């Protein structure tokens, strides 16, 4: 049963392009399904999470990360009486705008795109689901509901006047891809998103804090002994050792890290239940109008996670082998983007229509960005080898 502050698909603000109602699926279920069947979603299979896609079959890719986020989001949303389909849809779409090579590729494209309106992966995700997916006869994009688009835009908090990497001080400083969508359909960028979208954002934190520890151990960037001094993680290993003395290394690691995972999920649920009971929102608009997010970690756990993130940044994200690979793949992006911009005829035939419509260098750069940002790791490396290397 949905709580009064949950998003009810029967009360959705609808779609930009009117469609007949599905006999069997709610509006948010259709959004989820369209995201799963999109080309951009499939490409996440071969896009980096931390390790470049070819480095090993066991490491998370952007796709497996997204699936884990969606699972956490459904769990939390279900316990809180929120709409699980909307939470899942936002979770499944939240990383669609990531370019090849993860945050390394995003950093490179952000610099290259500075003269042309910048680059932000959240804004690019909106561009994908509203313009670049071109499969339906009646419209470009996926024609998602307003609530799902809002969640993609604002799951990290208000965009205009908010805080964080995706926030802008005013409308004039919005990423162009987001500004275009918002001009067509007002996403109310100064407010919070729905509780379902907030759940997707926290689920993202839960998923990567858990699996980056796991992947870092598998990659040999640190050991279990290195983790014993960390909050949450050290006590989890100690509990496993007490309950299962002599457990083999693989099971010990899994048992400890799933406890860390469970603590994060339980903390989010407990904090949300307490805040919802105390603040008593009666509608989703009450959620949007609040000073801050209703879905978040407790302050003690947040501080513990900061310590874990600091450890991961030093020992994993900036490990020498990872830094070396970052430099290599940055060179790939830095070579491909200006090459396509100078010689747009190198873009595939089905992109030449967009090239022809580009009236100036800014418009052309944005076409090139759409193409390069949509590449998988392996395809970007192959194209670099074919055209540059």
Short mmCIF file of C-alpha atoms in Angstrom, two decimals, residues 42-48 53 61-63 100 375-379:
data_model
loop_
_atom_site.label_atom_id
_atom_site.label_comp_id
_atom_site.label_asym_id
_atom_site.label_seq_id
_atom_site.Cartn_x
_atom_site.Cartn_y
_atom_site.Cartn_z
CA UNK A 42 22.57 -2.08 -23.14
CA UNK A 43 25.77 -0.09 -23.71
CA UNK A 44 26.32 0.15 -19.96
CA UNK A 45 27.47 -3.48 -20.16
CA UNK A 46 30.77 -2.33 -21.65
CA UNK A 47 31.27 0.92 -19.76
CA UNK A 48 33.66 1.41 -16.86
CA UNK A 53 35.81 -2.96 -19.05
CA UNK A 61 30.68 -2.55 -14.99
CA UNK A 62 28.32 0.40 -15.20
CA UNK A 63 25.52 -2.07 -16.00
CA UNK A 100 33.19 5.55 -21.72
CA UNK A 375 30.63 4.92 -26.92
CA UNK A 376 31.50 1.87 -24.86
CA UNK A 377 35.04 1.48 -23.55
CA UNK A 378 35.95 -1.16 -26.10
CA UNK A 379 34.46 0.75 -29.05
#
